[in-house]
Amino acid sequence: MPLRALLINRSGAEAPAPDWPAPEAALADTLSAPLLAEPWTIDVPVLLPGGRVAVDGTGRAWWRAAEGDMVLPVAGEAEGLIRGTDLTRTAAIWSGGRLEILAAQTPWGRIAAHG
Amino acid sequence: MAEAIYDALGAALTRWTMGGAAAPVAPPGWAAHLGNEAGEAELRLLALSGQFLGVLVTPAPPEGLKPLPDVPVLVMPALPEAQRPLARRMLRTIRDAGARRDLLRFLAGRGWTLHPGDWMPAASEDDIPDVYAPWRDWAEGSAVARPAAGEGLTAENWDDYWPAARGVALTALRRRDPAAATALLAAKLAGEGAEVRLRLVRLLATRLSDADRSFLESLATDRAPKVKALAAALLARLGYGSAVGEEAAELAGFFELQTRG
């Protein structure tokens, strides 16, 4: 009969969380290349460079790159800490019209956009 | 060339919106690739349009994008990373605000706060530990700079405080110098909204004394019924008010004095 192991105690210092990798290509190419290769693609996973969420006059959220002028509309409200801190790296899904933020590396540590 | 295609697509999209065929108004250079069969031409034009818009067109932001201020760091540290998963599980199981308030007080009593990535208060949540007042102000969207550390609340810097931080400062002032807090309210209360006036007058319940009587009696002409009622209740605690004697007599009527033995 197979036995099940239970974690009873854990000791020792936790290893520091590794830094997120830098995006390998320019953001414009990252968004368009999958669609050029497979035109039926709906959702494109992306790793964004440093940026921050900004809001327009209607309160709608946009992700804006720290360098360059790339701006992408964010899906939903993007409430909470995601709006009030620098996003060193952001993992998101680009659906062609909206950016769904999944998680981000920030000065507060790693945060998830949906709790 | 991309601009010409984009402009031509406007006519195609209009035709489709009206329920008509768009192949006759296809962008230049595409018509030769749509074929002769009408239905197939519409499908090919639809595929090309979707690919073009998905690859070469991104929504343009409106003018005046503004980032919000940074979420402020609280005076107490956030939970260590090892405890955050447990806190998140507890937050998911908590259904009512009272239980969450108990969790916040439990943590604050031991010198910790929740991580802002796991929970942040709404601006209206005033029944939580004062340590979260900066986050409440951030949620309200206030961008006014805070006064320098150690600078007490006065009539001159009243508007420089974020609302929640002002409430915390006034509470501390009331405990330290009740007369000064009453004088400050007398000078600044009229300029606040009804809900804010109600919250601020409620602070007078701390160290309530006869010295507050004249200010409370002045609130009898307040525009908000709740503020008037609260002021009357505080006056009644001091033994003043038109209905005090009547209510005492009515309550006395519920009891019957008897001798025993």
mmCIF file of C-alpha atoms in Angstrom:
data_model
loop_
_atom_site.group_PDB
_atom_site.id
_atom_site.type_symbol
_atom_site.label_atom_id
_atom_site.label_comp_id
_atom_site.label_asym_id
_atom_site.label_seq_id
_atom_site.Cartn_x
_atom_site.Cartn_y
_atom_site.Cartn_z
ATOM 1 C CA MET A 1 0.000 0.000 0.000
ATOM 2 C CA PRO A 2 1.532 3.374 -0.935
ATOM 3 C CA LEU A 3 2.270 5.612 1.999
ATOM 4 C CA ARG A 4 1.537 9.334 2.141
ATOM 5 C CA ALA A 5 4.113 11.707 3.547
ATOM 6 C CA LEU A 6 3.052 14.666 5.664
ATOM 7 C CA LEU A 7 5.137 17.797 6.167
ATOM 8 C CA ILE A 8 5.275 18.056 9.957
ATOM 9 C CA ASN A 9 8.018 20.588 10.443
ATOM 10 C CA ARG A 10 10.181 22.744 8.255
ATOM 11 C CA SER A 11 13.318 24.478 9.414
ATOM 12 C CA GLY A 12 15.975 26.649 7.913
ATOM 13 C CA ALA A 13 15.838 30.019 6.249
ATOM 14 C CA GLU A 14 13.639 30.386 3.197
ATOM 15 C CA ALA A 15 15.510 30.873 -0.033
ATOM 16 C CA PRO A 16 15.030 34.352 -1.443
ATOM 17 C CA ALA A 17 12.528 34.520 -4.271
ATOM 18 C CA PRO A 18 14.318 34.639 -7.635
ATOM 19 C CA ASP A 19 13.990 37.723 -9.784
ATOM 20 C CA TRP A 20 11.579 37.447 -12.639
ATOM 21 C CA PRO A 21 13.267 37.137 -16.044
ATOM 22 C CA ALA A 22 13.426 40.103 -18.341
ATOM 23 C CA PRO A 23 11.277 39.966 -21.488
ATOM 24 C CA GLU A 24 13.259 38.509 -24.365
ATOM 25 C CA ALA A 25 11.759 40.585 -27.161
ATOM 26 C CA ALA A 26 10.297 44.006 -27.700
ATOM 27 C CA LEU A 27 6.767 44.262 -26.378
ATOM 28 C CA ALA A 28 5.218 45.019 -29.770
ATOM 29 C CA ASP A 29 6.796 41.880 -31.208
ATOM 30 C CA THR A 30 5.700 39.844 -28.184
ATOM 31 C CA LEU A 31 2.086 40.837 -28.771
ATOM 32 C CA SER A 32 2.029 40.371 -32.545
ATOM 33 C CA ALA A 33 4.349 37.415 -33.205
ATOM 34 C CA PRO A 34 2.020 34.702 -31.820
ATOM 35 C CA LEU A 35 -0.851 36.086 -33.856
ATOM 36 C CA LEU A 36 1.206 36.160 -37.031
ATOM 37 C CA ALA A 37 2.248 32.558 -36.474
ATOM 38 C CA GLU A 38 -1.241 31.349 -35.523
ATOM 39 C CA PRO A 39 -3.934 33.800 -36.668
ATOM 40 C CA TRP A 40 -6.639 31.973 -34.703
ATOM 41 C CA THR A 41 -4.903 32.747 -31.395
ATOM 42 C CA ILE A 42 -7.194 34.493 -28.943
ATOM 43 C CA ASP A 43 -5.139 34.800 -25.767
ATOM 44 C CA VAL A 44 -1.414 35.547 -25.763
ATOM 45 C CA PRO A 45 0.522 35.150 -22.497
ATOM 46 C CA VAL A 46 3.003 37.971 -22.073
ATOM 47 C CA LEU A 47 5.707 39.010 -19.637
ATOM 48 C CA LEU A 48 5.735 42.782 -19.522
ATOM 49 C CA PRO A 49 8.752 44.964 -18.691
ATOM 50 C CA GLY A 50 8.697 47.569 -15.943
ATOM 51 C CA GLY A 51 5.605 49.756 -15.891
ATOM 52 C CA ARG A 52 2.757 51.078 -13.836
ATOM 53 C CA VAL A 53 -1.033 51.211 -13.960
ATOM 54 C CA ALA A 54 -2.480 54.653 -14.721
ATOM 55 C CA VAL A 55 -6.082 55.780 -15.015
ATOM 56 C CA ASP A 56 -7.799 57.997 -17.538
ATOM 57 C CA GLY A 57 -10.454 60.587 -16.875
ATOM 58 C CA THR A 58 -13.208 57.956 -16.703
ATOM 59 C CA GLY A 59 -11.320 55.831 -14.181
ATOM 60 C CA ARG A 60 -10.404 53.168 -16.706
ATOM 61 C CA ALA A 61 -7.051 51.477 -16.040
ATOM 62 C CA TRP A 62 -4.185 51.358 -18.518
ATOM 63 C CA TRP A 63 -0.783 49.687 -18.179
ATOM 64 C CA ARG A 64 1.973 52.089 -19.161
ATOM 65 C CA ALA A 65 5.582 51.079 -19.748
ATOM 66 C CA ALA A 66 8.242 52.764 -17.648
ATOM 67 C CA GLU A 67 10.385 53.187 -20.763
ATOM 68 C CA GLY A 68 8.960 53.962 -24.149
ATOM 69 C CA ASP A 69 5.399 54.874 -24.975
ATOM 70 C CA MET A 70 3.629 51.519 -24.983
ATOM 71 C CA VAL A 71 0.232 51.738 -23.307
ATOM 72 C CA LEU A 72 -2.252 48.862 -23.091
ATOM 73 C CA PRO A 73 -5.837 48.877 -21.767
ATOM 74 C CA VAL A 74 -6.328 46.735 -18.676
ATOM 75 C CA ALA A 75 -9.314 44.403 -18.371
ATOM 76 C CA GLY A 76 -11.511 45.049 -15.364
ATOM 77 C CA GLU A 77 -10.912 47.542 -12.585
ATOM 78 C CA ALA A 78 -7.343 46.591 -11.522
ATOM 79 C CA GLU A 79 -8.162 47.515 -7.932
ATOM 80 C CA GLY A 80 -5.934 47.616 -4.886
ATOM 81 C CA LEU A 81 -2.173 47.447 -4.683
ATOM 82 C CA ILE A 82 -1.823 46.773 -8.412
ATOM 83 C CA ARG A 83 -2.785 50.414 -8.979
ATOM 84 C CA GLY A 84 -0.529 51.944 -6.376
ATOM 85 C CA THR A 85 2.947 50.601 -6.948
ATOM 86 C CA ASP A 86 5.586 50.155 -9.607
ATOM 87 C CA LEU A 87 5.264 46.877 -11.472
ATOM 88 C CA THR A 88 8.818 45.632 -12.038
ATOM 89 C CA ARG A 89 7.561 42.704 -14.102
ATOM 90 C CA THR A 90 3.988 41.770 -14.962
ATOM 91 C CA ALA A 91 2.593 38.448 -16.108
ATOM 92 C CA ALA A 92 -0.574 38.952 -18.107
ATOM 93 C CA ILE A 93 -2.800 37.650 -20.887
ATOM 94 C CA TRP A 94 -3.252 39.860 -23.968
ATOM 95 C CA SER A 95 -6.528 39.129 -25.717
ATOM 96 C CA GLY A 96 -6.053 41.536 -28.609
ATOM 97 C CA GLY A 97 -8.055 44.297 -26.972
ATOM 98 C CA ARG A 98 -7.507 43.984 -23.223
ATOM 99 C CA LEU A 99 -4.707 43.081 -20.865
ATOM 100 C CA GLU A 100 -5.657 40.721 -18.054
ATOM 101 C CA ILE A 101 -3.032 41.087 -15.335
ATOM 102 C CA LEU A 102 -2.348 37.814 -13.538
ATOM 103 C CA ALA A 103 0.540 38.673 -11.217
ATOM 104 C CA ALA A 104 3.327 41.184 -10.831
ATOM 105 C CA GLN A 105 6.687 41.602 -9.165
ATOM 106 C CA THR A 106 6.659 44.803 -7.113
ATOM 107 C CA PRO A 107 8.604 46.500 -4.305
ATOM 108 C CA TRP A 108 6.020 44.829 -2.009
ATOM 109 C CA GLY A 109 6.972 41.421 -3.354
ATOM 110 C CA ARG A 110 4.995 39.209 -5.667
ATOM 111 C CA ILE A 111 1.310 40.045 -5.846
ATOM 112 C CA ALA A 112 -1.591 38.419 -7.645
ATOM 113 C CA ALA A 113 -4.128 40.549 -9.399
ATOM 114 C CA HIS A 114 -7.040 38.453 -8.185
ATOM 115 C CA GLY A 115 -6.017 37.661 -4.562
ATOM 116 C CA MET B 1 -0.075 51.548 -46.295
ATOM 117 C CA ALA B 2 -1.319 50.376 -42.893
ATOM 118 C CA GLU B 3 -3.169 53.664 -42.462
ATOM 119 C CA ALA B 4 -4.883 53.244 -45.836
ATOM 120 C CA ILE B 5 -6.003 49.739 -44.908
ATOM 121 C CA TYR B 6 -7.202 50.962 -41.497
ATOM 122 C CA ASP B 7 -9.198 53.774 -43.089
ATOM 123 C CA ALA B 8 -10.732 51.416 -45.638
ATOM 124 C CA LEU B 9 -11.727 48.989 -42.927
ATOM 125 C CA GLY B 10 -13.979 51.667 -41.494
ATOM 126 C CA ALA B 11 -16.307 51.336 -44.472
ATOM 127 C CA ALA B 12 -16.214 47.534 -44.226
ATOM 128 C CA LEU B 13 -17.089 47.587 -40.548
ATOM 129 C CA THR B 14 -19.954 49.972 -41.231
ATOM 130 C CA ARG B 15 -21.341 47.637 -43.912
ATOM 131 C CA TRP B 16 -21.178 44.666 -41.543
ATOM 132 C CA THR B 17 -22.832 46.666 -38.800
ATOM 133 C CA MET B 18 -25.716 47.413 -41.143
ATOM 134 C CA GLY B 19 -25.918 43.758 -42.134
ATOM 135 C CA GLY B 20 -24.595 44.236 -45.642
ATOM 136 C CA ALA B 21 -21.735 42.787 -47.656
ATOM 137 C CA ALA B 22 -18.358 44.421 -47.157
ATOM 138 C CA ALA B 23 -16.304 42.692 -49.871
ATOM 139 C CA PRO B 24 -17.084 45.406 -52.462
ATOM 140 C CA VAL B 25 -15.423 48.000 -50.195
ATOM 141 C CA ALA B 26 -12.476 45.833 -49.172
ATOM 142 C CA PRO B 27 -9.145 47.661 -48.635
ATOM 143 C CA PRO B 28 -6.949 48.098 -51.674
ATOM 144 C CA GLY B 29 -4.734 45.093 -52.329
ATOM 145 C CA TRP B 30 -7.089 42.662 -50.610
ATOM 146 C CA ALA B 31 -9.800 42.442 -53.250
ATOM 147 C CA ALA B 32 -7.728 40.171 -55.491
ATOM 148 C CA HIS B 33 -7.371 37.661 -52.678
ATOM 149 C CA LEU B 34 -11.021 37.430 -51.655
ATOM 150 C CA GLY B 35 -12.143 35.233 -54.538
ATOM 151 C CA ASN B 36 -15.297 35.397 -56.670
ATOM 152 C CA GLU B 37 -17.742 33.565 -54.437
ATOM 153 C CA ALA B 38 -19.589 36.135 -52.300
ATOM 154 C CA GLY B 39 -19.861 34.147 -49.101
ATOM 155 C CA GLU B 40 -16.247 33.009 -49.201
ATOM 156 C CA ALA B 41 -15.147 36.588 -49.931
ATOM 157 C CA GLU B 42 -16.876 37.852 -46.801
ATOM 158 C CA LEU B 43 -15.232 35.168 -44.664
ATOM 159 C CA ARG B 44 -11.793 35.900 -46.100
ATOM 160 C CA LEU B 45 -12.258 39.611 -45.573
ATOM 161 C CA LEU B 46 -13.345 38.929 -41.983
ATOM 162 C CA ALA B 47 -10.254 36.803 -41.323
ATOM 163 C CA LEU B 48 -7.915 39.378 -42.858
ATOM 164 C CA SER B 49 -9.583 42.204 -40.917
ATOM 165 C CA GLY B 50 -9.284 40.360 -37.628
ATOM 166 C CA GLN B 51 -5.648 39.547 -38.238
ATOM 167 C CA PHE B 52 -4.851 43.118 -39.248
ATOM 168 C CA LEU B 53 -6.592 44.674 -36.263
ATOM 169 C CA GLY B 54 -5.063 42.158 -33.860
ATOM 170 C CA VAL B 55 -1.484 42.567 -35.085
ATOM 171 C CA LEU B 56 -1.135 46.174 -36.188
ATOM 172 C CA VAL B 57 -3.717 48.107 -34.184
ATOM 173 C CA THR B 58 -3.669 48.794 -30.460
ATOM 174 C CA PRO B 59 -6.160 51.008 -28.619
ATOM 175 C CA ALA B 60 -4.942 54.543 -28.119
ATOM 176 C CA PRO B 61 -5.201 55.869 -24.590
ATOM 177 C CA PRO B 62 -6.996 59.150 -23.997
ATOM 178 C CA GLU B 63 -5.046 62.235 -23.035
ATOM 179 C CA GLY B 64 -4.112 62.777 -19.429
ATOM 180 C CA LEU B 65 -3.341 59.330 -18.054
ATOM 181 C CA LYS B 66 -2.483 59.684 -14.385
ATOM 182 C CA PRO B 67 -0.840 57.156 -12.098
ATOM 183 C CA LEU B 68 -2.207 56.935 -8.576
ATOM 184 C CA PRO B 69 0.088 57.704 -5.625
ATOM 185 C CA ASP B 70 2.046 54.852 -4.111
ATOM 186 C CA VAL B 71 0.248 52.815 -1.477
ATOM 187 C CA PRO B 72 1.763 54.178 1.757
ATOM 188 C CA VAL B 73 3.842 52.056 4.081
ATOM 189 C CA LEU B 74 2.140 51.642 7.457
ATOM 190 C CA VAL B 75 3.807 52.171 10.804
ATOM 191 C CA MET B 76 3.472 48.438 11.534
ATOM 192 C CA PRO B 77 5.116 45.891 9.255
ATOM 193 C CA ALA B 78 3.117 43.603 6.966
ATOM 194 C CA LEU B 79 2.894 39.899 7.758
ATOM 195 C CA PRO B 80 5.986 37.928 6.767
ATOM 196 C CA GLU B 81 5.765 36.059 3.501
ATOM 197 C CA ALA B 82 5.485 32.709 5.313
ATOM 198 C CA GLN B 83 2.269 33.768 7.086
ATOM 199 C CA ARG B 84 0.573 35.381 4.075
ATOM 200 C CA PRO B 85 -0.961 32.158 2.697
ATOM 201 C CA LEU B 86 -2.604 31.484 6.061
ATOM 202 C CA ALA B 87 -3.926 35.041 6.206
ATOM 203 C CA ARG B 88 -5.313 34.733 2.678
ATOM 204 C CA ARG B 89 -7.081 31.474 3.554
ATOM 205 C CA MET B 90 -8.623 33.131 6.609
ATOM 206 C CA LEU B 91 -9.768 36.122 4.586
ATOM 207 C CA ARG B 92 -11.445 33.810 2.065
ATOM 208 C CA THR B 93 -13.415 32.040 4.798
ATOM 209 C CA ILE B 94 -14.459 35.226 6.611
ATOM 210 C CA ARG B 95 -17.966 36.230 5.588
ATOM 211 C CA ASP B 96 -18.830 39.193 7.808
ATOM 212 C CA ALA B 97 -17.063 42.456 8.542
ATOM 213 C CA GLY B 98 -17.022 41.792 12.285
ATOM 214 C CA ALA B 99 -14.890 38.675 11.955
ATOM 215 C CA ARG B 100 -12.492 40.477 9.634
ATOM 216 C CA ARG B 101 -12.298 43.355 12.094
ATOM 217 C CA ASP B 102 -11.405 40.868 14.839
ATOM 218 C CA LEU B 103 -8.610 39.452 12.668
ATOM 219 C CA LEU B 104 -7.252 42.941 11.976
ATOM 220 C CA ARG B 105 -7.316 43.825 15.661
ATOM 221 C CA PHE B 106 -5.667 40.526 16.578
ATOM 222 C CA LEU B 107 -2.809 41.219 14.185
ATOM 223 C CA ALA B 108 -2.493 44.899 15.120
ATOM 224 C CA GLY B 109 -2.382 43.990 18.790
ATOM 225 C CA ARG B 110 0.730 41.940 18.030
ATOM 226 C CA GLY B 111 2.347 44.550 15.821
ATOM 227 C CA TRP B 112 1.441 43.275 12.359
ATOM 228 C CA THR B 113 -0.747 44.364 9.491
ATOM 229 C CA LEU B 114 -2.104 42.498 6.519
ATOM 230 C CA HIS B 115 -0.088 42.726 3.312
ATOM 231 C CA PRO B 116 -1.666 45.199 0.853
ATOM 232 C CA GLY B 117 -1.533 42.545 -1.831
ATOM 233 C CA ASP B 118 -3.900 40.391 0.254
ATOM 234 C CA TRP B 119 -6.351 42.993 1.557
ATOM 235 C CA MET B 120 -6.889 46.721 1.598
ATOM 236 C CA PRO B 121 -9.730 48.631 3.255
ATOM 237 C CA ALA B 122 -12.354 50.697 1.541
ATOM 238 C CA ALA B 123 -12.349 54.401 2.289
ATOM 239 C CA SER B 124 -15.545 54.072 4.321
ATOM 240 C CA GLU B 125 -14.321 51.321 6.649
ATOM 241 C CA ASP B 126 -13.816 53.295 9.836
ATOM 242 C CA ASP B 127 -14.331 50.343 12.204
ATOM 243 C CA ILE B 128 -10.831 48.956 11.699
ATOM 244 C CA PRO B 129 -7.582 49.645 13.594
ATOM 245 C CA ASP B 130 -6.271 53.171 13.151
ATOM 246 C CA VAL B 131 -3.014 51.829 11.718
ATOM 247 C CA TYR B 132 -4.874 51.329 8.400
ATOM 248 C CA ALA B 133 -5.962 54.980 8.147
ATOM 249 C CA PRO B 134 -3.356 55.813 5.439
ATOM 250 C CA TRP B 135 -4.700 53.000 3.261
ATOM 251 C CA ARG B 136 -8.258 54.250 3.709
ATOM 252 C CA ASP B 137 -7.138 57.654 2.538
ATOM 253 C CA TRP B 138 -5.300 56.136 -0.413
ATOM 254 C CA ALA B 139 -8.459 54.245 -1.363
ATOM 255 C CA GLU B 140 -10.402 57.479 -1.291
ATOM 256 C CA GLY B 141 -8.000 58.759 -3.902
ATOM 257 C CA SER B 142 -6.687 61.679 -1.942
ATOM 258 C CA ALA B 143 -3.408 63.017 -3.264
ATOM 259 C CA VAL B 144 -2.825 65.689 -0.642
ATOM 260 C CA ALA B 145 0.574 65.431 0.958
ATOM 261 C CA ARG B 146 0.636 64.499 4.611
ATOM 262 C CA PRO B 147 1.910 66.954 7.189
ATOM 263 C CA ALA B 148 5.406 66.407 8.481
ATOM 264 C CA ALA B 149 5.804 63.779 11.164
ATOM 265 C CA GLY B 150 5.119 65.125 14.649
ATOM 266 C CA GLU B 151 3.007 68.036 13.448
ATOM 267 C CA GLY B 152 -0.263 68.032 15.413
ATOM 268 C CA LEU B 153 -3.707 68.672 13.988
ATOM 269 C CA THR B 154 -4.656 72.353 14.064
ATOM 270 C CA ALA B 155 -7.189 74.582 12.344
ATOM 271 C CA GLU B 156 -4.437 75.768 9.992
ATOM 272 C CA ASN B 157 -3.406 72.316 8.748
ATOM 273 C CA TRP B 158 -6.893 70.738 8.955
ATOM 274 C CA ASP B 159 -7.237 70.521 5.171
ATOM 275 C CA ASP B 160 -3.724 69.141 4.760
ATOM 276 C CA TYR B 161 -4.704 65.890 6.462
ATOM 277 C CA TRP B 162 -6.221 62.959 4.659
ATOM 278 C CA PRO B 163 -9.727 62.313 6.096
ATOM 279 C CA ALA B 164 -8.935 59.057 7.883
ATOM 280 C CA ALA B 165 -5.617 60.371 9.218
ATOM 281 C CA ARG B 166 -7.448 63.479 10.409
ATOM 282 C CA GLY B 167 -9.902 61.302 12.339
ATOM 283 C CA VAL B 168 -7.023 59.450 13.984
ATOM 284 C CA ALA B 169 -5.260 62.713 14.894
ATOM 285 C CA LEU B 170 -8.462 64.210 16.294
ATOM 286 C CA THR B 171 -9.103 61.077 18.369
ATOM 287 C CA ALA B 172 -5.633 61.342 19.865
ATOM 288 C CA LEU B 173 -6.120 65.075 20.513
ATOM 289 C CA ARG B 174 -9.445 64.398 22.213
ATOM 290 C CA ARG B 175 -7.808 61.958 24.602
ATOM 291 C CA ARG B 176 -4.912 64.330 25.303
ATOM 292 C CA ASP B 177 -6.689 67.717 25.357
ATOM 293 C CA PRO B 178 -10.514 67.448 25.164
ATOM 294 C CA ALA B 179 -11.055 71.227 25.189
ATOM 295 C CA ALA B 180 -8.684 71.736 22.244
ATOM 296 C CA ALA B 181 -10.479 69.045 20.257
ATOM 297 C CA THR B 182 -13.849 70.667 20.931
ATOM 298 C CA ALA B 183 -12.516 74.082 19.919
ATOM 299 C CA LEU B 184 -11.110 72.595 16.716
ATOM 300 C CA LEU B 185 -14.434 70.974 15.879
ATOM 301 C CA ALA B 186 -16.279 74.208 16.567
ATOM 302 C CA ALA B 187 -14.003 75.975 14.076
ATOM 303 C CA LYS B 188 -13.955 73.384 11.283
ATOM 304 C CA LEU B 189 -17.052 71.184 11.547
ATOM 305 C CA ALA B 190 -19.334 73.428 9.506
ATOM 306 C CA GLY B 191 -17.145 72.971 6.433
ATOM 307 C CA GLU B 192 -17.514 69.184 6.332
ATOM 308 C CA GLY B 193 -20.185 66.968 4.805
ATOM 309 C CA ALA B 194 -22.947 65.351 6.831
ATOM 310 C CA GLU B 195 -21.319 61.913 7.110
ATOM 311 C CA VAL B 196 -17.992 63.423 8.131
ATOM 312 C CA ARG B 197 -19.692 65.701 10.669
ATOM 313 C CA LEU B 198 -21.416 62.668 12.178
ATOM 314 C CA ARG B 199 -18.109 60.751 12.493
ATOM 315 C CA LEU B 200 -16.355 63.746 14.029
ATOM 316 C CA VAL B 201 -19.105 64.545 16.546
ATOM 317 C CA ARG B 202 -19.082 60.893 17.591
ATOM 318 C CA LEU B 203 -15.511 61.452 18.810
ATOM 319 C CA LEU B 204 -16.841 63.753 21.547
ATOM 320 C CA ALA B 205 -18.151 60.658 23.356
ATOM 321 C CA THR B 206 -14.550 60.227 24.568
ATOM 322 C CA ARG B 207 -13.926 62.310 27.703
ATOM 323 C CA LEU B 208 -17.342 63.935 27.405
ATOM 324 C CA SER B 209 -17.816 66.676 29.999
ATOM 325 C CA ASP B 210 -19.843 69.804 30.799
ATOM 326 C CA ALA B 211 -17.230 71.799 28.862
ATOM 327 C CA ASP B 212 -18.720 70.327 25.649
ATOM 328 C CA ARG B 213 -22.255 71.481 26.480
ATOM 329 C CA SER B 214 -22.289 74.790 24.622
ATOM 330 C CA PHE B 215 -20.846 73.253 21.439
ATOM 331 C CA LEU B 216 -23.311 70.352 21.546
ATOM 332 C CA GLU B 217 -26.209 72.753 22.050
ATOM 333 C CA SER B 218 -25.042 74.710 18.988
ATOM 334 C CA LEU B 219 -25.447 71.516 16.929
ATOM 335 C CA ALA B 220 -29.217 71.646 17.490
ATOM 336 C CA THR B 221 -29.371 73.732 14.316
ATOM 337 C CA ASP B 222 -27.216 71.361 12.223
ATOM 338 C CA ARG B 223 -28.585 70.549 8.774
ATOM 339 C CA ALA B 224 -28.285 66.779 9.250
ATOM 340 C CA PRO B 225 -30.895 65.063 11.466
ATOM 341 C CA LYS B 226 -28.402 62.378 12.511
ATOM 342 C CA VAL B 227 -25.928 64.979 13.738
ATOM 343 C CA LYS B 228 -28.677 66.727 15.711
ATOM 344 C CA ALA B 229 -29.801 63.426 17.214
ATOM 345 C CA LEU B 230 -26.247 62.470 18.168
ATOM 346 C CA ALA B 231 -25.659 65.851 19.791
ATOM 347 C CA ALA B 232 -28.914 65.493 21.746
ATOM 348 C CA ALA B 233 -27.885 62.019 22.894
ATOM 349 C CA LEU B 234 -24.521 63.298 24.100
ATOM 350 C CA LEU B 235 -26.245 66.154 25.931
ATOM 351 C CA ALA B 236 -28.602 63.654 27.539
ATOM 352 C CA ARG B 237 -25.581 61.741 28.821
ATOM 353 C CA LEU B 238 -24.526 64.942 30.509
ATOM 354 C CA GLY B 239 -28.006 65.381 31.945
ATOM 355 C CA TYR B 240 -29.091 68.222 29.698
ATOM 356 C CA GLY B 241 -31.784 68.470 27.080
ATOM 357 C CA SER B 242 -35.494 69.153 26.910
ATOM 358 C CA ALA B 243 -36.568 65.521 27.136
ATOM 359 C CA VAL B 244 -34.189 64.387 29.870
ATOM 360 C CA GLY B 245 -36.622 64.924 32.723
ATOM 361 C CA GLU B 246 -39.548 63.456 30.806
ATOM 362 C CA GLU B 247 -37.638 60.311 29.815
ATOM 363 C CA ALA B 248 -36.408 59.794 33.379
ATOM 364 C CA ALA B 249 -39.959 60.086 34.693
ATOM 365 C CA GLU B 250 -41.212 57.635 32.057
ATOM 366 C CA LEU B 251 -38.507 55.106 32.913
ATOM 367 C CA ALA B 252 -39.219 55.492 36.609
ATOM 368 C CA GLY B 253 -42.808 54.513 35.904
ATOM 369 C CA PHE B 254 -41.634 51.051 34.823
ATOM 370 C CA PHE B 255 -40.325 50.287 38.297
ATOM 371 C CA GLU B 256 -42.303 49.811 41.490
ATOM 372 C CA LEU B 257 -40.739 50.506 44.863
ATOM 373 C CA GLN B 258 -41.590 47.998 47.540
ATOM 374 C CA THR B 259 -40.341 47.169 50.987
ATOM 375 C CA ARG B 260 -39.397 43.641 51.852
ATOM 376 C CA GLY B 261 -39.613 42.114 55.243
#
